mmCIF file of C-alpha atoms in Angstrom:
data_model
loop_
_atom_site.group_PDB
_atom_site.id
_atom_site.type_symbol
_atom_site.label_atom_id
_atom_site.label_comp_id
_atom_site.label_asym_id
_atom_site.label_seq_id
_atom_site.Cartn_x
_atom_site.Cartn_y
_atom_site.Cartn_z
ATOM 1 C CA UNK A 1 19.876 22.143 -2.396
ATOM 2 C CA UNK A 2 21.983 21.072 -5.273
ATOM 3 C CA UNK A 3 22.636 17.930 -3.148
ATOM 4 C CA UNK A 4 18.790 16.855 -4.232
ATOM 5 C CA UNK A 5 18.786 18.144 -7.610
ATOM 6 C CA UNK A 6 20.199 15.484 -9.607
ATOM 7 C CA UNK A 7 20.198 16.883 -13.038
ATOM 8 C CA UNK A 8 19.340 20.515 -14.542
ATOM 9 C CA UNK A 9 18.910 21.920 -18.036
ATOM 10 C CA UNK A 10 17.325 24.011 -20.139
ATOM 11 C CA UNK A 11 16.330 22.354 -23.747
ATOM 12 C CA UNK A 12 15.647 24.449 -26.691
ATOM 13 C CA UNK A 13 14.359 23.518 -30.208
ATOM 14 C CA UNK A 14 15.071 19.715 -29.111
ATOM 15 C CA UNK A 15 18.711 20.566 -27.408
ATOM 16 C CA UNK A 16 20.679 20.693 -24.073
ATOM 17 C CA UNK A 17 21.865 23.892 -23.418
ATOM 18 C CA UNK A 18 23.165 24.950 -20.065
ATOM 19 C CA UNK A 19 21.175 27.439 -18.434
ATOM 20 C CA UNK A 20 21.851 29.792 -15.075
ATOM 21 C CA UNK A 21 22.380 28.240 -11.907
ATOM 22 C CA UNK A 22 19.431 29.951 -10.138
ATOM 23 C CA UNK A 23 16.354 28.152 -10.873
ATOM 24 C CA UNK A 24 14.069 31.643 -11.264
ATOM 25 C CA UNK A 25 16.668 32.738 -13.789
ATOM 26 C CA UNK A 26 17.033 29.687 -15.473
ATOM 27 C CA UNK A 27 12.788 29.317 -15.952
ATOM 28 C CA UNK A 28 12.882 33.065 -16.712
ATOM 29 C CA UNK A 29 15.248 32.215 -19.618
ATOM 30 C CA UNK A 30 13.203 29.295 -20.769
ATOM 31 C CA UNK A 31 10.061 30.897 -20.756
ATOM 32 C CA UNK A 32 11.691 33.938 -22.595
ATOM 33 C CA UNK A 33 13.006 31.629 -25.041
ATOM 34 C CA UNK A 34 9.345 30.838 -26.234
ATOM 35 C CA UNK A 35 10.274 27.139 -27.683
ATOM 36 C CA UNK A 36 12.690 26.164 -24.502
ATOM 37 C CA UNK A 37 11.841 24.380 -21.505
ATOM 38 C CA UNK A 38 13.779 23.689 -18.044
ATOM 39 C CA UNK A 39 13.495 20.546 -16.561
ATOM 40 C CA UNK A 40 14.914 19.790 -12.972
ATOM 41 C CA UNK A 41 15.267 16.302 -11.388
ATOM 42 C CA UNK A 42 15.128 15.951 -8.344
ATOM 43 C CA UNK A 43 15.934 12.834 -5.759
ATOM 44 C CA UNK A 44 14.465 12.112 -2.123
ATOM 45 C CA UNK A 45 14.070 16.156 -1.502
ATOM 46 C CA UNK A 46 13.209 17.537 2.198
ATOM 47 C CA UNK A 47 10.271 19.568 2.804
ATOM 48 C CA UNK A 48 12.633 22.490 3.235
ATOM 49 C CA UNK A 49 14.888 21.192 0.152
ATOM 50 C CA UNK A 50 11.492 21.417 -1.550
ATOM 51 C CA UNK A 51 9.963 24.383 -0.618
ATOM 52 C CA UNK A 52 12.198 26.645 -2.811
ATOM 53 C CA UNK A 53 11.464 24.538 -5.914
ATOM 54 C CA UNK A 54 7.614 24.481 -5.289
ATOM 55 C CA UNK A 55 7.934 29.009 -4.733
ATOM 56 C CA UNK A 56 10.220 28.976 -7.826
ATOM 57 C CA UNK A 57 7.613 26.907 -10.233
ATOM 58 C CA UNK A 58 4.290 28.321 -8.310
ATOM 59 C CA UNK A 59 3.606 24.242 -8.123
ATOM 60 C CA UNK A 60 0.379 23.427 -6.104
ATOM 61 C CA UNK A 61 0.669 22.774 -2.090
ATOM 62 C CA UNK A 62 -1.688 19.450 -2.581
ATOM 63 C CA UNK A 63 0.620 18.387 -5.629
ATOM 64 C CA UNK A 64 3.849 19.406 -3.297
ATOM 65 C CA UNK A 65 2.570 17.692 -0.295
ATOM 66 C CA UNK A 66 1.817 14.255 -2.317
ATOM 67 C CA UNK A 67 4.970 14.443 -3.926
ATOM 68 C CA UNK A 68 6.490 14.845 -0.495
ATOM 69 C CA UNK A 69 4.855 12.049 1.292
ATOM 70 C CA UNK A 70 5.321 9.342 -1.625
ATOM 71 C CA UNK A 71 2.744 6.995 -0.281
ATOM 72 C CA UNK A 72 0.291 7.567 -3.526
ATOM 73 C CA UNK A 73 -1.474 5.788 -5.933
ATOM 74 C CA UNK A 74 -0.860 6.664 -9.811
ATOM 75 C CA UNK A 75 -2.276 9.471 -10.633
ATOM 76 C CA UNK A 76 -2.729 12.601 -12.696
ATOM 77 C CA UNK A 77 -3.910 15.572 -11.333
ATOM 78 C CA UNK A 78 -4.607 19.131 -13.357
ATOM 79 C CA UNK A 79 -3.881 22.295 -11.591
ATOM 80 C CA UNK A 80 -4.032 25.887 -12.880
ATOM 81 C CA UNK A 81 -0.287 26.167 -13.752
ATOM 82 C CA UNK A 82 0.621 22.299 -14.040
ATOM 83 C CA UNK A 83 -0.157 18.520 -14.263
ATOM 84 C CA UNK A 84 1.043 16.554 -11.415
ATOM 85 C CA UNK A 85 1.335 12.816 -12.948
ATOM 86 C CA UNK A 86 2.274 9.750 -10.361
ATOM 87 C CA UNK A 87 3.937 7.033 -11.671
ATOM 88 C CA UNK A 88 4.866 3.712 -9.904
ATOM 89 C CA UNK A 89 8.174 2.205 -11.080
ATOM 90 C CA UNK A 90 8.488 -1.910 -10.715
ATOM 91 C CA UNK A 91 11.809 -3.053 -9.375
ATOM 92 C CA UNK A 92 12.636 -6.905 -9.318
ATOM 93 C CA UNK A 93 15.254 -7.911 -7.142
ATOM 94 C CA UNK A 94 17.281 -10.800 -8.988
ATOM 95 C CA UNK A 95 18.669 -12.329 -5.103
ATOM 96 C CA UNK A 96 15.846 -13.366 -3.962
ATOM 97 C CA UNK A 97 13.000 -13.258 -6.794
ATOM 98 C CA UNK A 98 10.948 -10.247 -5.235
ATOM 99 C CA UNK A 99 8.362 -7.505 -6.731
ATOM 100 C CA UNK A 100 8.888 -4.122 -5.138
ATOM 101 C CA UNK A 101 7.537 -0.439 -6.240
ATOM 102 C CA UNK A 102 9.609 3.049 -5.878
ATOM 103 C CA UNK A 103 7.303 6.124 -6.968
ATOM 104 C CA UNK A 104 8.122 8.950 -9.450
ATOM 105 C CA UNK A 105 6.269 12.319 -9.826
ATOM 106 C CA UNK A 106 6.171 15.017 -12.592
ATOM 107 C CA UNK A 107 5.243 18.301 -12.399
ATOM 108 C CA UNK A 108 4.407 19.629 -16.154
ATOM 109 C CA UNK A 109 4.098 23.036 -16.857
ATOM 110 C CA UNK A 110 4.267 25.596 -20.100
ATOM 111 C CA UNK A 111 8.116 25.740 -19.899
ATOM 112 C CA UNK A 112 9.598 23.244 -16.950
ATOM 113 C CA UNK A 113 9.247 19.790 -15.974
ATOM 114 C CA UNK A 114 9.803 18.506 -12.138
ATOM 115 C CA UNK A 115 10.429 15.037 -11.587
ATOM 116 C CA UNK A 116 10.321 13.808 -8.102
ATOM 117 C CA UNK A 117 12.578 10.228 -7.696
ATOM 118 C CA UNK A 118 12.056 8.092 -4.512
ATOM 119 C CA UNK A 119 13.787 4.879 -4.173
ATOM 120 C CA UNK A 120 16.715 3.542 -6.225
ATOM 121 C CA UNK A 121 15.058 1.450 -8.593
ATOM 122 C CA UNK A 122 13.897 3.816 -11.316
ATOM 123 C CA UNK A 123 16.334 6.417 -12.166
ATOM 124 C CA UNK A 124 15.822 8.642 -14.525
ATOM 125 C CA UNK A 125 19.341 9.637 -16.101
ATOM 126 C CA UNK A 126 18.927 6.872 -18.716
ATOM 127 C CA UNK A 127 15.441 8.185 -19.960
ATOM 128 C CA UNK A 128 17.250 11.893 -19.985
ATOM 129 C CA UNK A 129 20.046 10.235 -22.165
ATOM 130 C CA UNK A 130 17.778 8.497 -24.802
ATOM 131 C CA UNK A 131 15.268 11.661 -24.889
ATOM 132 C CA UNK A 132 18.363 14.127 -25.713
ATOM 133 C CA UNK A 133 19.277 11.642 -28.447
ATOM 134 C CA UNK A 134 16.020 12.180 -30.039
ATOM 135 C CA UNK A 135 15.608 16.136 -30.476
ATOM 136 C CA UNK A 136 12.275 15.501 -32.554
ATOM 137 C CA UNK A 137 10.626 14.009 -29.660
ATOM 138 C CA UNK A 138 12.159 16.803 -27.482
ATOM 139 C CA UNK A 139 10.876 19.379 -29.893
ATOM 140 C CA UNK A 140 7.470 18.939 -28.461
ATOM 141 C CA UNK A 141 8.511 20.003 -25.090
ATOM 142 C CA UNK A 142 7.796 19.139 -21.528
ATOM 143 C CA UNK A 143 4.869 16.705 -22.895
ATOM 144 C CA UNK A 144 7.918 14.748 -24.528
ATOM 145 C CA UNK A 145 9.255 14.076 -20.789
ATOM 146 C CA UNK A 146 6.607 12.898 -19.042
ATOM 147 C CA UNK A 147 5.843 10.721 -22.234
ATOM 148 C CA UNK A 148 9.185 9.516 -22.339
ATOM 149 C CA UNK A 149 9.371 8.306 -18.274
ATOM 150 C CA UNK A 150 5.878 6.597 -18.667
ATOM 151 C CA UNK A 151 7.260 4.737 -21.867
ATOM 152 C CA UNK A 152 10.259 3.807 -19.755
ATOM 153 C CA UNK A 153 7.879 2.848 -17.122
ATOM 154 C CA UNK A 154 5.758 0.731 -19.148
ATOM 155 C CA UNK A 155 8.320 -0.873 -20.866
ATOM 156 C CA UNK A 156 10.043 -2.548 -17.270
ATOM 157 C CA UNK A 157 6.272 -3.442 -16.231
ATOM 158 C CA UNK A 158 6.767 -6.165 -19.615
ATOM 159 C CA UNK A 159 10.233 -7.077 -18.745
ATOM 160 C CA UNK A 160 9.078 -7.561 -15.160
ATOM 161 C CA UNK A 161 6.064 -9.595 -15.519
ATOM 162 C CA UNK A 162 8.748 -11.631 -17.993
ATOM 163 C CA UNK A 163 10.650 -12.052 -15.001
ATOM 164 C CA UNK A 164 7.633 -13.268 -13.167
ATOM 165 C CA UNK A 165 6.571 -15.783 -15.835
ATOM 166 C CA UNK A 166 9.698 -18.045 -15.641
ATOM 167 C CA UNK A 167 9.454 -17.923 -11.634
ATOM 168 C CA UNK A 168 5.489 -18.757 -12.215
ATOM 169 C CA UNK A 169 7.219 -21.617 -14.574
ATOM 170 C CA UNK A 170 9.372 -23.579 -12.168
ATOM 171 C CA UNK A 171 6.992 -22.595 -9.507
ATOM 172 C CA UNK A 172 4.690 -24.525 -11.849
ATOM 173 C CA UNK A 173 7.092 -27.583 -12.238
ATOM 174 C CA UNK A 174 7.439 -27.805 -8.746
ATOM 175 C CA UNK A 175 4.137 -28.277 -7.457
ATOM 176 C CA UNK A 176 3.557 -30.723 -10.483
ATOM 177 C CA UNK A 177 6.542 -33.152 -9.558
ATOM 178 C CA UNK A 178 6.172 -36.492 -9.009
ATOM 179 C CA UNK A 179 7.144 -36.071 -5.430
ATOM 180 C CA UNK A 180 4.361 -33.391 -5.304
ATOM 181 C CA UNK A 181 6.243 -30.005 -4.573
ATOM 182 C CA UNK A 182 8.228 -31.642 -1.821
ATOM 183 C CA UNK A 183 7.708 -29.796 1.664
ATOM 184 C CA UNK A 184 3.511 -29.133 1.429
ATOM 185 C CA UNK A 185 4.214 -25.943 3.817
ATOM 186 C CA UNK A 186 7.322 -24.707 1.534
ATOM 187 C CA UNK A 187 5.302 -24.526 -1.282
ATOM 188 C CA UNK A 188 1.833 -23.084 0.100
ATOM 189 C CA UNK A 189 4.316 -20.250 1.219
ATOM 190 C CA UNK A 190 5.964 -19.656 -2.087
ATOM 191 C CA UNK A 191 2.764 -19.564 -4.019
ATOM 192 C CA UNK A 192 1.220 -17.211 -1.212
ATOM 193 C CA UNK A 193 4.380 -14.831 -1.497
ATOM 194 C CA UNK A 194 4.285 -14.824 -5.361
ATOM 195 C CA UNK A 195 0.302 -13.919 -5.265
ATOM 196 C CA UNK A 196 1.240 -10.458 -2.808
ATOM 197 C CA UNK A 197 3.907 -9.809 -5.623
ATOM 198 C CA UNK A 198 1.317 -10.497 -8.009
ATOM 199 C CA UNK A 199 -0.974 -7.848 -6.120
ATOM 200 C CA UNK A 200 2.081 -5.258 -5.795
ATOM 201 C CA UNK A 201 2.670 -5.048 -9.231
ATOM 202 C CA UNK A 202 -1.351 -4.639 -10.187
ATOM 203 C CA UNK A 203 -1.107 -1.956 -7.261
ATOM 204 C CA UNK A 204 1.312 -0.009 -9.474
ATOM 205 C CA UNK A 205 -0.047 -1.170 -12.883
ATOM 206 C CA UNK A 206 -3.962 -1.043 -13.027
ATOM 207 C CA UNK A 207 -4.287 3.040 -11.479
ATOM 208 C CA UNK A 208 -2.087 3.952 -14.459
ATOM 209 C CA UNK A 209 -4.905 2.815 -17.189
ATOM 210 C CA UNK A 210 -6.858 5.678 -16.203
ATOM 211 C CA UNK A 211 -3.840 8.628 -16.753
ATOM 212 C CA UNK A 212 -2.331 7.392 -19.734
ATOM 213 C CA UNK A 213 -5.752 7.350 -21.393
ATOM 214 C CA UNK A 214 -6.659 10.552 -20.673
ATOM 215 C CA UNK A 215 -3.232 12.014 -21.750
ATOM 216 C CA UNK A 216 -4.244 10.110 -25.120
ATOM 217 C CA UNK A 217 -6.777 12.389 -25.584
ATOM 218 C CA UNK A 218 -7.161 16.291 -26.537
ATOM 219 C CA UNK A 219 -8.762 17.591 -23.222
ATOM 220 C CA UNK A 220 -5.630 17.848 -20.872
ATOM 221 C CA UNK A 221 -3.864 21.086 -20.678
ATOM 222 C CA UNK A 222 -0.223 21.335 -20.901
ATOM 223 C CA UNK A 223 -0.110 18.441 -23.153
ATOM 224 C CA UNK A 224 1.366 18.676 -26.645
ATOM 225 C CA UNK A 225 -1.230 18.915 -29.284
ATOM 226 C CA UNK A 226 0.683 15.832 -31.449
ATOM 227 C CA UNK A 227 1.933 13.778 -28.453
ATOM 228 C CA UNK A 228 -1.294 12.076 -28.127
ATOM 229 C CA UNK A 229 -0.368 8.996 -30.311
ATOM 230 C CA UNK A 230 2.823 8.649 -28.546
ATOM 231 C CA UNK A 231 0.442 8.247 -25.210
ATOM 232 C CA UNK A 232 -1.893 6.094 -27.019
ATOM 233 C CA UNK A 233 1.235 3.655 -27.753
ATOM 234 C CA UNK A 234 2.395 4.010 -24.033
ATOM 235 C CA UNK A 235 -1.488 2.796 -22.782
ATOM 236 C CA UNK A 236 -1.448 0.338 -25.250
ATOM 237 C CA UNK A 237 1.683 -1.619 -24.028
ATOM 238 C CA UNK A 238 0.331 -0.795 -20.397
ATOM 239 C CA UNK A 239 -2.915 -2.978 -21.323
ATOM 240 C CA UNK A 240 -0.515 -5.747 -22.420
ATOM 241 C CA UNK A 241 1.419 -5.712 -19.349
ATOM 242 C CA UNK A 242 -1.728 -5.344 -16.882
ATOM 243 C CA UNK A 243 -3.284 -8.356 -19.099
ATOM 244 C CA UNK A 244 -0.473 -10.232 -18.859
ATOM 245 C CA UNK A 245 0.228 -10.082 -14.811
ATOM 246 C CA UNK A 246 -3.816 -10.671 -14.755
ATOM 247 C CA UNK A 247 -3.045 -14.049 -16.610
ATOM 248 C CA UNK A 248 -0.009 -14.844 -14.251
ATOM 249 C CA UNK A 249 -2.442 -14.332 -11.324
ATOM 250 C CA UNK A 250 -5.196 -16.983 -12.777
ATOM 251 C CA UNK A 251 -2.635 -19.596 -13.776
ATOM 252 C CA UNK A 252 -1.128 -18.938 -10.099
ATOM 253 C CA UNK A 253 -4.444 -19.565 -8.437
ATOM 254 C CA UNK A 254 -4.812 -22.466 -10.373
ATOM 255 C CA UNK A 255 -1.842 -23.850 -9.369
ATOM 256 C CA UNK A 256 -2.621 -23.166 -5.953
ATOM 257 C CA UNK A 257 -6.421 -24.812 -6.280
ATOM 258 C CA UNK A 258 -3.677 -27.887 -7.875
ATOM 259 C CA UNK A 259 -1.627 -27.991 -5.041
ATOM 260 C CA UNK A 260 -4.168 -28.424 -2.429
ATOM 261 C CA UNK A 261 -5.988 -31.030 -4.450
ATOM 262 C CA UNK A 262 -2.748 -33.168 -4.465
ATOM 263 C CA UNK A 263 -2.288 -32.328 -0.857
ATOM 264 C CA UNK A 264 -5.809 -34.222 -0.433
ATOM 265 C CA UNK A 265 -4.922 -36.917 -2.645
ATOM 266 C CA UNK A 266 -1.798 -37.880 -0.827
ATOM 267 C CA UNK A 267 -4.012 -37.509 2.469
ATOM 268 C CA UNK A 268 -6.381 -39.710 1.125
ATOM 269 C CA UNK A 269 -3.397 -42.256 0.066
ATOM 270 C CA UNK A 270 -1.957 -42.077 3.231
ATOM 271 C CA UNK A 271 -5.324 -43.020 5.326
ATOM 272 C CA UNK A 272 -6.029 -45.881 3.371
ATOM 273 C CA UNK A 273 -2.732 -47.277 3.725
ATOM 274 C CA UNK A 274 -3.192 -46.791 7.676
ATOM 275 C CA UNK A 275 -6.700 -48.519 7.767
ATOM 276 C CA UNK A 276 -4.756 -51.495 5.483
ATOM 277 C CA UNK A 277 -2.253 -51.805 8.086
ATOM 278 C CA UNK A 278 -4.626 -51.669 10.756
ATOM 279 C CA UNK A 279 -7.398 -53.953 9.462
ATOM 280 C CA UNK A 280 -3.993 -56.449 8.657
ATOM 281 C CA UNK A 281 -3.472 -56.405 12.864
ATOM 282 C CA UNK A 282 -6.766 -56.426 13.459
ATOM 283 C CA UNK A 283 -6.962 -59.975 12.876
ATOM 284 C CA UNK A 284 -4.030 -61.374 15.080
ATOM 285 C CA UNK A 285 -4.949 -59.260 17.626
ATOM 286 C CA UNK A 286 -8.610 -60.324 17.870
ATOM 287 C CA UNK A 287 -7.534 -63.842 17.961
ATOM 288 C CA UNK A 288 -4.983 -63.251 20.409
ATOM 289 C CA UNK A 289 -7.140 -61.769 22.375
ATOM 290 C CA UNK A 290 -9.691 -64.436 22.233
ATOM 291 C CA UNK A 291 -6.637 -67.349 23.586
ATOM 292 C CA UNK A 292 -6.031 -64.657 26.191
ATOM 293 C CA UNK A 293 -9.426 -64.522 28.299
ATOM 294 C CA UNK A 294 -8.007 -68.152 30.177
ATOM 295 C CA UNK A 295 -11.220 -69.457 29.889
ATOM 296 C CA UNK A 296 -11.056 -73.381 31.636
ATOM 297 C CA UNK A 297 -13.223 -74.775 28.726
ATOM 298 C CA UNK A 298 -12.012 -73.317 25.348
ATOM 299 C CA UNK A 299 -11.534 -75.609 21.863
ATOM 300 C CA UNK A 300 -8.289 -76.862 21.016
ATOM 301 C CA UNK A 301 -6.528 -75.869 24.698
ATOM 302 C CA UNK A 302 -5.103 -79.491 25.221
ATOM 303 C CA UNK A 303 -4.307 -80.170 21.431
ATOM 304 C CA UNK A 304 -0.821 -80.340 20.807
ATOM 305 C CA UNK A 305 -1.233 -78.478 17.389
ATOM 306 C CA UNK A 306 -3.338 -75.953 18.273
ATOM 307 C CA UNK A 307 -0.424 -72.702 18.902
ATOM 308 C CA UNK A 308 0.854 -73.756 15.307
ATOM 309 C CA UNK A 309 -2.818 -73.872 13.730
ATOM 310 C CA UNK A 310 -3.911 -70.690 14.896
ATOM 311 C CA UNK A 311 -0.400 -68.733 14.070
ATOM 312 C CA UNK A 312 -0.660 -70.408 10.744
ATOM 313 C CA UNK A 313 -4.594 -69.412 10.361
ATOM 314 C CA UNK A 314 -3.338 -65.552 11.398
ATOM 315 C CA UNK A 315 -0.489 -65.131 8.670
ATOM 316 C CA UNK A 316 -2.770 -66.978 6.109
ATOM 317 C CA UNK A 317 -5.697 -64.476 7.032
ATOM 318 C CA UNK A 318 -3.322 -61.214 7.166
ATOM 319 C CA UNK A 319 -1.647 -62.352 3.696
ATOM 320 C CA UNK A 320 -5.404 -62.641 2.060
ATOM 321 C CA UNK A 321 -5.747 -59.264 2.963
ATOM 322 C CA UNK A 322 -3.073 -57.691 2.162
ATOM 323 C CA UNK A 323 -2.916 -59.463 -1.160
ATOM 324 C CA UNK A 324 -6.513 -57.923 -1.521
ATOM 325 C CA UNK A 325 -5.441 -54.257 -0.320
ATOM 326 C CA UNK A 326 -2.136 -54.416 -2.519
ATOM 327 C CA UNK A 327 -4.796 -55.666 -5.480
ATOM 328 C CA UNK A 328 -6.944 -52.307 -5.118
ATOM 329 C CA UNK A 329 -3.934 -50.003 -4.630
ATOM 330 C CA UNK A 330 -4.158 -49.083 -1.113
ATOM 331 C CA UNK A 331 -1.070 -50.297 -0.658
#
């Protein structure tokens, strides 16, 4: 079990105090305690690793299973003796410019906090660090660390989509080359792979509107009777990161709409030059194949001039039109 358990403590009046090993004596203490609160992390647990936890904290088997499973959308659920909150971390791997989601869950109750990790992108020892360095956000209890992981949340959504915007940019400067974004199936991919990261990060983003704005207001339980403008702030800087990917994703299908209108320009270019070129040997070959029917009675057979004349009447005929082509730019 303590394999799972990545950090325990009991916090009272805003500090870190170490508390008994055994988790029912360790909530026992913090709910004696009256202004204390325990809060477990956990990482990856088993169902078995779980189960003990879940007895322990009298945590809800639908809240337990979800938080097993991690498949979930974000959430926030309100049970008799908790909230269960589900909150989808954005990871953005550097190597090879990708969007990818890891899930975090919190069980909140009068006097613990659960937090479920899955994945390695969001861990949560640096939010524990910053939130015991502030004991007056601490002093408001277990409200403090679910506010404090969805801040932390939030905030990586902005430097994310940041992240996103410079890719969108040479994306951008790409497609608008003068060579036209190079290799036309390259870049068709690259723009469709950017859209599904696009959609992965509104997947984790746009479900957590609804959560944060009801924990910034009075009628969840559990919740800390002044922590609502802290919540407010959190949904605020959730609507500028949802707004901003939402922009990324119109510029991105305008840039796709671009590409495939330069994609039918060059086309377009490259079928007039091949009905240039093939009006140009349309000509020789039509007289050519005229002096090649060996008709007995044909003009100009027995004159000695007549090969020159008609090569000469060819090149002067294919020069007039490609003079004319070159003069209208199909060529």
């Amino acid at each position: 079990m303590r394999a799972v358990i990545v950090d325990s403590a009991i916090y009272r009046d805003g500090r870190r105090t170490d508390g008994p090993a055994d988790l029912s004596d360790a909530l026992a203490e913090a709910r004696a305690a009256g202004d204390a609160f325990l809060w477990i992390g956990l990482h990856e647990p088993t169902e078995k690793e779980f189960s003990l936890v879940s007895s322990e904290f009298g945590l809800h088997p639908l809240a337990v299973e979800d938080a097993l499973s991690a498949h979930q959308r974000p959430k926030l659920e309100v049970y008799d003796d908790s909230l269960f909150a589900v909150i989808k971390p954005v990871v953005y791997e550097q190597s090879d410019d990708t969007v990818s989601t890891d899930e975090l869950m919190a069980f909140v109750g009068d006097s613990f906090v659960v937090t479920v990790r899955h994945g390695e992108g969001a861990p949560l020892a640096a939010v524990r660090r910053r939130l015991e360095s502030e004991p007056e956000v601490l002093k408001h209890g277990p409200t403090a660390v679910l506010y404090a992981i969805s801040d932390a949340v939030v905030d990586h959504y902005i430097e994310v989509a940041g992240e996103l915007q410079a890719d969108l940019e040479e994306l951008e400067t790409e497609v608008f080359a003068p060579t036209g974004g190079g290799d036309t199936k390259s870049t068709a991919s690259r723009i469709y792979t950017f859209k599904r990261q696009l959609l992965e990060f509104r997947r984790a983003a746009g479900p957590l509107s609804e959560p944060m704005a009801r924990l910034a207001s009075a009628e969840v339980p559990f919740v800390h009777e002044h922590s609502q403008p802290f919540f407010r702030d959190v949904s605020d800087h959730l609507t500028r990161a949802t707004e901003y990917v939402e922009g990324l994703d119109r510029l991105l299908s305008d840039i796709l709409s671009a590409h495939l209108a330069q994609v039918g320009v060059r086309q377009n270019d490259d079928m007039r030059k091949i009905s240039a070129w093939a009006a140009m040997a349309a000509v020789p070959t039509m007289v050519a194949g005229i002096y090649g029917m060996n008709f007995d009675h044909m003009p100009e057979l027995k004159w000695v001039w007549a090969y020159p004349a008609v090569i000469a009447l060819m090149a002067v005929v294919v020069f007039a039109l490609y003079r004319q082509f070159k003069r209208r730019g199909w060529l």
